[in-house]
mmCIF file of C-alpha atoms in Angstrom:
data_model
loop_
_atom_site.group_PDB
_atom_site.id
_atom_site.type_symbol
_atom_site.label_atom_id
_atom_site.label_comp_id
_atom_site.label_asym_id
_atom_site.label_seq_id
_atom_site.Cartn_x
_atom_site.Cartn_y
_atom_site.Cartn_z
ATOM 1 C CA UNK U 28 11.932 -18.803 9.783
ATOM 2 C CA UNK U 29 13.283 -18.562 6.277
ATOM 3 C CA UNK U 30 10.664 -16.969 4.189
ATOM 4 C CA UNK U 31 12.203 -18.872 1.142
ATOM 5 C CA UNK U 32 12.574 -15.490 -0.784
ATOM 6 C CA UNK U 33 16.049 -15.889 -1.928
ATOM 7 C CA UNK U 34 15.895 -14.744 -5.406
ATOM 8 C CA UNK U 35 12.242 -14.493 -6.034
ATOM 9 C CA UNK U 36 12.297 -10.527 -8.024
ATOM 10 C CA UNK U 37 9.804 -7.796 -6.217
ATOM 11 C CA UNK U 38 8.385 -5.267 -7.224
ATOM 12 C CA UNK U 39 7.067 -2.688 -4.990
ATOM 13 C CA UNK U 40 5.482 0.586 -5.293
ATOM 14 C CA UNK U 41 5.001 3.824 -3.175
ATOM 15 C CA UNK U 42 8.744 2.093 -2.260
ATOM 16 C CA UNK U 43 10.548 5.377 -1.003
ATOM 17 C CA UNK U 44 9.361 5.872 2.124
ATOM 18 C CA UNK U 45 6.843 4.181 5.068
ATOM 19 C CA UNK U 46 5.542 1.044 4.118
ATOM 20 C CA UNK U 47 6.621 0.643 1.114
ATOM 21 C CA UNK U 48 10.223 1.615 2.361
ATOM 22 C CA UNK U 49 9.734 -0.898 5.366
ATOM 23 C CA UNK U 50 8.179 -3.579 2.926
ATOM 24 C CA UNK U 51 11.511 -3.109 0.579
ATOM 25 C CA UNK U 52 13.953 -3.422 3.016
ATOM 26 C CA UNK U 53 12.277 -6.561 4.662
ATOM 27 C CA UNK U 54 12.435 -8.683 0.672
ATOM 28 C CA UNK U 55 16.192 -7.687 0.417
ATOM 29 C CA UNK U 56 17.002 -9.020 3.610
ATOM 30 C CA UNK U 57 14.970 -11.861 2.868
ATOM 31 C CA UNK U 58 17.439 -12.355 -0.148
ATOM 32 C CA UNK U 59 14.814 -10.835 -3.238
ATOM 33 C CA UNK U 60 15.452 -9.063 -5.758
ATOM 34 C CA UNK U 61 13.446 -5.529 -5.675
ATOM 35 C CA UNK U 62 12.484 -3.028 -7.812
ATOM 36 C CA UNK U 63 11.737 -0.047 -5.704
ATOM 37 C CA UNK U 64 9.395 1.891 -7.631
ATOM 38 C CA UNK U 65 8.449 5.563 -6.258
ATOM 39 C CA UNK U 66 8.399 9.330 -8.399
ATOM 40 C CA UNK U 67 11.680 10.192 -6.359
ATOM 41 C CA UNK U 68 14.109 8.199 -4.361
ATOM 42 C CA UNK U 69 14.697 9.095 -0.474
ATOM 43 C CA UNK U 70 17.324 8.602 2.110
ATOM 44 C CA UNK U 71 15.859 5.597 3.567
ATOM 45 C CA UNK U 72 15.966 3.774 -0.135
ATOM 46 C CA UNK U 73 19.659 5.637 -1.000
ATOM 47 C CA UNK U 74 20.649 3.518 2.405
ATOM 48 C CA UNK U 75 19.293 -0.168 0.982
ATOM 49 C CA UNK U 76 21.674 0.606 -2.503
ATOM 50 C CA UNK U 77 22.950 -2.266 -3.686
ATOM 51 C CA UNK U 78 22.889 -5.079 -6.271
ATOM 52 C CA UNK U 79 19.664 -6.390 -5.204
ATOM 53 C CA UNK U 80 17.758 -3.354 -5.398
ATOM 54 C CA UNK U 81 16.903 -1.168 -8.625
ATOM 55 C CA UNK U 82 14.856 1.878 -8.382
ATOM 56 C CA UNK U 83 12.219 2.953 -11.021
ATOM 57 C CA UNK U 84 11.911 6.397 -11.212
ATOM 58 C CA UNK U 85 8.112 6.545 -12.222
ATOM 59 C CA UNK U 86 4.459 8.501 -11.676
ATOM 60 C CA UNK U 87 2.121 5.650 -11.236
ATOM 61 C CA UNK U 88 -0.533 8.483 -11.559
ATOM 62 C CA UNK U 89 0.228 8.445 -15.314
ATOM 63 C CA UNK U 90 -1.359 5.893 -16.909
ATOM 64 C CA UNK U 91 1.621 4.566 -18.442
ATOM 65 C CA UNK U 92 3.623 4.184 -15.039
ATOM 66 C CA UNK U 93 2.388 1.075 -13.733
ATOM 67 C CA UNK U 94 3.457 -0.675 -17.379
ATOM 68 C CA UNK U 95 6.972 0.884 -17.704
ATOM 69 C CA UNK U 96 7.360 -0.047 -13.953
ATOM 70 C CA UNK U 97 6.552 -3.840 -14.408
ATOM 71 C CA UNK U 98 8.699 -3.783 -17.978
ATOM 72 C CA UNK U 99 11.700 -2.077 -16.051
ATOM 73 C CA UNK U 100 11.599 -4.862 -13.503
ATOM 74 C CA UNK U 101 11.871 -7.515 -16.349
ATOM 75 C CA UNK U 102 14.720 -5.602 -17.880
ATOM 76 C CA UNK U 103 16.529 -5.245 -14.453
ATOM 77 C CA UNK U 104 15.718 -9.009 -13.404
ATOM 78 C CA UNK U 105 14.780 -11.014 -16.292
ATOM 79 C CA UNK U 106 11.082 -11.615 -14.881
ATOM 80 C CA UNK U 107 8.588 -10.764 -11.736
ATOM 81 C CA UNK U 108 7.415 -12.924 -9.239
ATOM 82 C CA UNK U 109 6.082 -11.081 -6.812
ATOM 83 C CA UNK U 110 4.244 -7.572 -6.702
ATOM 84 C CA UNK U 111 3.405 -5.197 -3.629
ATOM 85 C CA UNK U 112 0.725 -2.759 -5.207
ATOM 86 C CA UNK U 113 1.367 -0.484 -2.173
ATOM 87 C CA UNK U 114 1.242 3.135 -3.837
ATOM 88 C CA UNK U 115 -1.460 5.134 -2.432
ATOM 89 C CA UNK U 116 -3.141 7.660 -0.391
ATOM 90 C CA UNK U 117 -3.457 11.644 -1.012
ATOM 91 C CA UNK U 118 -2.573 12.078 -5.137
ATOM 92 C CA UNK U 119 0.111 14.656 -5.755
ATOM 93 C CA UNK U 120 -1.233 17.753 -4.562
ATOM 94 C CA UNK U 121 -4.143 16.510 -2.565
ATOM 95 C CA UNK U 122 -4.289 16.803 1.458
ATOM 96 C CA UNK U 123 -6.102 14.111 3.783
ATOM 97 C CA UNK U 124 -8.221 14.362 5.786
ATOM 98 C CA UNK U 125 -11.256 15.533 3.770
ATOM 99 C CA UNK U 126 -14.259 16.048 5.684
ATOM 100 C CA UNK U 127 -17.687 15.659 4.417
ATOM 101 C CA UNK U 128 -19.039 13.770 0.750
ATOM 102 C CA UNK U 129 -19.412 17.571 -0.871
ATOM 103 C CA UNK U 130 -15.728 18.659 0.053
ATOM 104 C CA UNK U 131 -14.324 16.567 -3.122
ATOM 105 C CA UNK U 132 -14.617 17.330 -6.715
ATOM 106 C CA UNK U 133 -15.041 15.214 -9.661
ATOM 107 C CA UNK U 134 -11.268 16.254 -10.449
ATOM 108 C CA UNK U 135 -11.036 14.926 -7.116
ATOM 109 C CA UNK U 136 -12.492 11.795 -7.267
ATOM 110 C CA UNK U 137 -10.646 10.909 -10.658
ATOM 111 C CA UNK U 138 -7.247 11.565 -9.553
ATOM 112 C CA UNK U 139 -7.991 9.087 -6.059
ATOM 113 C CA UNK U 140 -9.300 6.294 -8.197
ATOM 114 C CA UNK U 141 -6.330 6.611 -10.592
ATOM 115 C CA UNK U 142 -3.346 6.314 -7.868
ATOM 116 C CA UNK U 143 -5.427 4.660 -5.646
ATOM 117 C CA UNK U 144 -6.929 2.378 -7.738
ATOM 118 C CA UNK U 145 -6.283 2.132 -11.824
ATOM 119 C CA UNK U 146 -2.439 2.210 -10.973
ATOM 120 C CA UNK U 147 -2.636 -0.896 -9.443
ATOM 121 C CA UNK U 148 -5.413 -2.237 -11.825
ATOM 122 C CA UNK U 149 -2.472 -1.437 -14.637
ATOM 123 C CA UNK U 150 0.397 -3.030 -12.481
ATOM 124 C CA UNK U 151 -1.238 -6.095 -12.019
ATOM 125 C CA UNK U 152 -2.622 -6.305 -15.858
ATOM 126 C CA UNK U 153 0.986 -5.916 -16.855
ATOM 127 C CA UNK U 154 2.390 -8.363 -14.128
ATOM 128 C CA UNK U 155 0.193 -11.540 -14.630
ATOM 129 C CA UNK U 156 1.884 -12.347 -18.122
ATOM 130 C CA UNK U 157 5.288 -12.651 -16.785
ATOM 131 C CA UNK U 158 4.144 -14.432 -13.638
ATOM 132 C CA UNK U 159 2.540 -16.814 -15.695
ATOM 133 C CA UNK U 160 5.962 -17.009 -17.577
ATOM 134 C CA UNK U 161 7.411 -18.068 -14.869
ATOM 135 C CA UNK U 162 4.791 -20.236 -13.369
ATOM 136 C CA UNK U 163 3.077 -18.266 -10.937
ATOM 137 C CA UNK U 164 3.554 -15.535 -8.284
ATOM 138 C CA UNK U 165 2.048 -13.565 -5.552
ATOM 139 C CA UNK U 166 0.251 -10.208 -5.643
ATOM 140 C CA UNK U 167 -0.355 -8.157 -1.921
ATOM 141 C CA UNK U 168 -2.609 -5.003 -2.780
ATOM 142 C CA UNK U 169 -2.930 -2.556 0.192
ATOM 143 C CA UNK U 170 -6.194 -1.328 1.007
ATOM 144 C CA UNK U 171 -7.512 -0.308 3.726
ATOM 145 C CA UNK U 172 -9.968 -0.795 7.035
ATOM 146 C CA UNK U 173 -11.522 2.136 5.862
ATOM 147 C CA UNK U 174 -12.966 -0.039 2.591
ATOM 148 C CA UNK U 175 -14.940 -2.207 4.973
ATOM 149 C CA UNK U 176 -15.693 0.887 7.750
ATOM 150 C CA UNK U 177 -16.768 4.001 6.114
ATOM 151 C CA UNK U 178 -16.891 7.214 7.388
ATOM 152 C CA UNK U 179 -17.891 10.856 6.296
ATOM 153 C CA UNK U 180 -14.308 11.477 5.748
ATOM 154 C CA UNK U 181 -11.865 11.040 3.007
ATOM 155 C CA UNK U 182 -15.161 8.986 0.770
ATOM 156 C CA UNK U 183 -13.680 9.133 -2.457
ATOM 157 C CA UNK U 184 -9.959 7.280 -0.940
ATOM 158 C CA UNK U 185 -12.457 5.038 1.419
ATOM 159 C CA UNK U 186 -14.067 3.913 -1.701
ATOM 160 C CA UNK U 187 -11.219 3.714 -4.473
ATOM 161 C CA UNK U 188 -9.961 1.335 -1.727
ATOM 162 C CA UNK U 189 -13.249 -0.858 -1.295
ATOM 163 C CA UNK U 190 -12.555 -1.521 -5.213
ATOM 164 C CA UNK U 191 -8.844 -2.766 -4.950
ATOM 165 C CA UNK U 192 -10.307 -5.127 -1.851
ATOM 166 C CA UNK U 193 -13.044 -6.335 -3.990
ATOM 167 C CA UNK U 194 -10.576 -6.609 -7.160
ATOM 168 C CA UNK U 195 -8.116 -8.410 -5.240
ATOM 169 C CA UNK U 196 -10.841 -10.956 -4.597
ATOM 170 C CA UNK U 197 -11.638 -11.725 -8.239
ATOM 171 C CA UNK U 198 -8.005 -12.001 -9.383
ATOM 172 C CA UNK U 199 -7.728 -14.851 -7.062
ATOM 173 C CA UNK U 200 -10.158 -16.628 -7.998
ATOM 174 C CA UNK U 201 -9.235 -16.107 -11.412
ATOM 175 C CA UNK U 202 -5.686 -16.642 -11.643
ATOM 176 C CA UNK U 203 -5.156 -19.004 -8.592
ATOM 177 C CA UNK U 204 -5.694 -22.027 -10.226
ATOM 178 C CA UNK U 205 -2.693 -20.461 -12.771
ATOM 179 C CA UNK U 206 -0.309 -20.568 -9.917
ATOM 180 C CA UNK U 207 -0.990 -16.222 -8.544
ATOM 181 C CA UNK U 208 -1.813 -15.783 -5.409
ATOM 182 C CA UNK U 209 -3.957 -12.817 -4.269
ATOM 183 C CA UNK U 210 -4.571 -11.284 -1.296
ATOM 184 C CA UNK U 211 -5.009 -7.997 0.362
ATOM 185 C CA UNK U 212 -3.182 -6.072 3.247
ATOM 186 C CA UNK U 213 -5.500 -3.139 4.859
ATOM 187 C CA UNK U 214 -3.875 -0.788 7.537
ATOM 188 C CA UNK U 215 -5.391 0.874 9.861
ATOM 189 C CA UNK U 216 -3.749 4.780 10.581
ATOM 190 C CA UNK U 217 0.012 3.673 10.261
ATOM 191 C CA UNK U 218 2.660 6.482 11.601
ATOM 192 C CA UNK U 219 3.824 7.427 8.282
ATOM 193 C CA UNK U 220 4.634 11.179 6.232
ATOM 194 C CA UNK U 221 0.778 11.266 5.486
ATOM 195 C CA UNK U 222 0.167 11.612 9.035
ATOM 196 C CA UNK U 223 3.843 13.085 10.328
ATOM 197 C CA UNK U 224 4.760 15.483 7.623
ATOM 198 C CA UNK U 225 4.333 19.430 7.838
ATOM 199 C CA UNK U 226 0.870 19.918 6.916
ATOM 200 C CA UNK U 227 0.014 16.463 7.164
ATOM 201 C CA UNK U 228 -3.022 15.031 8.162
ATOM 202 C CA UNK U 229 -1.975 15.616 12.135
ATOM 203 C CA UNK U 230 -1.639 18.884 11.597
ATOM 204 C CA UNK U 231 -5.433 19.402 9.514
ATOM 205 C CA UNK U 232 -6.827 17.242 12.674
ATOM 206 C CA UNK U 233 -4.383 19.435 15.295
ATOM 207 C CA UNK U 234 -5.820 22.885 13.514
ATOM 208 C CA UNK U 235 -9.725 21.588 13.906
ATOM 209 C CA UNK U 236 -9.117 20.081 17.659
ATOM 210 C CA UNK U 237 -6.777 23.308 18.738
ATOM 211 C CA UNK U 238 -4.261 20.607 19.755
ATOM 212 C CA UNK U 239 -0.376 19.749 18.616
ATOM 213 C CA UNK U 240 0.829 17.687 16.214
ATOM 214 C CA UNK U 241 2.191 14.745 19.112
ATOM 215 C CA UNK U 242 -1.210 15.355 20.756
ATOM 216 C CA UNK U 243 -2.757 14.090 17.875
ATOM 217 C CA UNK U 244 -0.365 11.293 16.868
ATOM 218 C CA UNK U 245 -0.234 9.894 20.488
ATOM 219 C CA UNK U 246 -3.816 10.572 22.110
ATOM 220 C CA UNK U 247 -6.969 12.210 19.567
ATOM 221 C CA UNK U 248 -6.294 9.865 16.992
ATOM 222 C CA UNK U 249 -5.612 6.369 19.064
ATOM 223 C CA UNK U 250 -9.019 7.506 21.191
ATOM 224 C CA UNK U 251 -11.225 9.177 18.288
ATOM 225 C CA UNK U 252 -10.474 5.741 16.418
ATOM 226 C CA UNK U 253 -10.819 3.325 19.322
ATOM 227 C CA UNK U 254 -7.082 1.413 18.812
ATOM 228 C CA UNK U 255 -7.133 -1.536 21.071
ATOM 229 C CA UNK U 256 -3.494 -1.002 21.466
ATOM 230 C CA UNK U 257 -3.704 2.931 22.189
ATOM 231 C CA UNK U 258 -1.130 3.594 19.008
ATOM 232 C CA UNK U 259 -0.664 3.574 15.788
ATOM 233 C CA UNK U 260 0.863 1.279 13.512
ATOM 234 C CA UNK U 261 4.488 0.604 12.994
ATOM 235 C CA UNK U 262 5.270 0.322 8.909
ATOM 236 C CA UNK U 263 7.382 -2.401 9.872
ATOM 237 C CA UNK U 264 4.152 -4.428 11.359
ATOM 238 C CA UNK U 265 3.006 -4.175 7.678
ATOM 239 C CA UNK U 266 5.968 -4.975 5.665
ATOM 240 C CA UNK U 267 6.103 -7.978 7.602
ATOM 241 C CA UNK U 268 2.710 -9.494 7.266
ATOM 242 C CA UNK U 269 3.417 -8.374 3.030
ATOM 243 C CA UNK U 270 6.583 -10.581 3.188
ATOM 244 C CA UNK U 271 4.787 -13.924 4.954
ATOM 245 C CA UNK U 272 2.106 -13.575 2.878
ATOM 246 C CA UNK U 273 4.414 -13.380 -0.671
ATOM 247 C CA UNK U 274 6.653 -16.306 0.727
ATOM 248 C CA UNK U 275 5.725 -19.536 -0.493
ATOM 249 C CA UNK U 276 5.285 -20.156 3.247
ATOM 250 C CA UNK U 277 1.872 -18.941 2.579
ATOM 251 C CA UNK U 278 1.534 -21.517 -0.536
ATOM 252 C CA UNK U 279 -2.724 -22.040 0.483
ATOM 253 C CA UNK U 280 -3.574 -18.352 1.194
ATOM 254 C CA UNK U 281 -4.934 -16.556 -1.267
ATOM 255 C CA UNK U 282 -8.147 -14.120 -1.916
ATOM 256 C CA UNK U 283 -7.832 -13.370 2.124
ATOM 257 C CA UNK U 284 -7.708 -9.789 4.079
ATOM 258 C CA UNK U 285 -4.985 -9.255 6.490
ATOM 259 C CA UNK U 286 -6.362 -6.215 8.799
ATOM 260 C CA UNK U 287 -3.484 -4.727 10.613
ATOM 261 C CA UNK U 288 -5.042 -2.133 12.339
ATOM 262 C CA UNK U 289 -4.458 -1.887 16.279
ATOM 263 C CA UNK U 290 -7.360 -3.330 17.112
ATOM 264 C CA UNK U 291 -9.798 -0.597 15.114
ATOM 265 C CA UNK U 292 -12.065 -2.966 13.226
ATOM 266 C CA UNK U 293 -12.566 -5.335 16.000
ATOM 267 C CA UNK U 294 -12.708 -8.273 14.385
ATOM 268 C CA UNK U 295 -14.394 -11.478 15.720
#
């Protein structure tokens, strides 16, 4: 199915690796132009080089990132059309899981809610002018399940993410009647570096449970979060509900959640 993405100009963030690698490499095949927008590039984006692809070398946990990414993407491109506010998860220097409300700091709380949340507040309020330019666009924020399902773990990221789901909601109704589209993306645990890396969160879970790292990955986590599907998530299983839901194939869905979560959240 052609997604009808030839030459629509991206901009994604958290872009150098997981889903927001899988979720840049999905738009350029699908013919976009992308701005891959991450602190450092990686590997995986050094492999997608090419004229279709840019990267922005920016900290979205400054609050002057998010601005200077969406103003290097109209430099690069000439405009923006579509934005993946996918940036997220532990801050820089932060390890997840955190167990228990008292275990996080105000310094703690403030630095979730501004890469977690205010970066993409500050994308999108420096993306809607030149998607209005152009005569609309599409916006995909990524949550989380966790901002509808709670738990005594990791409160401050379960609620910075509970505000981009709710935010996402009020855009659309705002701005859909101008021609933006709105809608949100949550994952459930999705077998990225924030689980996989050394010292990751397998490894804080395999050090409380006395088990290994694959232990973890492949049977505590799938059974302590009740995954229909007994795994975790592929990135690529996100990137590609993102790219549907940016096409114009998608032209009526807007202010909607997309749960891709292996069956945690049970849905009805």
């Amino acid at each position: 199915m052609d997604l009808q993405l030839s030459g629509r100009i991206a901009l994604v963030t958290g872009a150098s690796q997981g889903v927001g690698l899988a979720t840049t490499r999905t738009l350029l095949q699908e013919g976009a132009l992308v701005v891959a927008v991450s602190r450092r590039t990686s590997p995986g984006l050094d492999e997608l080089a090419g004229p279709n692809l840019v990267h922005a070398p920016v900290d979205l946990a400054h609050p002057e990132g998010p601005g200077v990414a969406v103003a290097y993407t109209a430099e690069a491109f000439g405009g923006l059309d579509i934005l993946v506010n996918n940036a997220g998860g532990p801050p820089p220097g932060a390890q997840l899981p955190r167990f228990g409300f008292l275990s996080a700091t105000d310094e703690d709380w403030r630095a979730m809610f501004e890469f977690n949340l205010f970066s993409a507040v500050r994308a999108i309020r420096a993306a809607i002018p030149l998607m209005l330019a152009r005569g609309g666009g599409a916006i995909v924020n990524i949550s989380s399940v966790n901002a509808r399902k709670p738990a005594p773990m990791n409160v401050d990221y379960n609620a910075a993410k509970a505000g981009l789901t709710n935010l996402t909601k009020a855009l659309s109704e705002e701005y859909g009647p101008q021609g933006i589209r709105v809608n949100t993306v949550s994952p459930g645990p999705v077998r990225t570096a924030w689980w996989t890396e050394e010292g990751g969160a397998a490894d804080i879970i395999a050090a409380r449970t006395g088990a290994d790292r694959d232990t973890v990955l492949d049977k505590i986590v799938p059974e302590m979060m009740n995954l229909t599907t007994g795994r975790l998530v592929e990135p690529q299983e996100i990137a590609d509900v993102v790219a549907l839901l940016v096409s114009p194939r998608s032209a009526s869905t807007t202010g909607a959640e997309f749960s891709v979560d292996a069956g945690f959240l049970k849905e009805p």
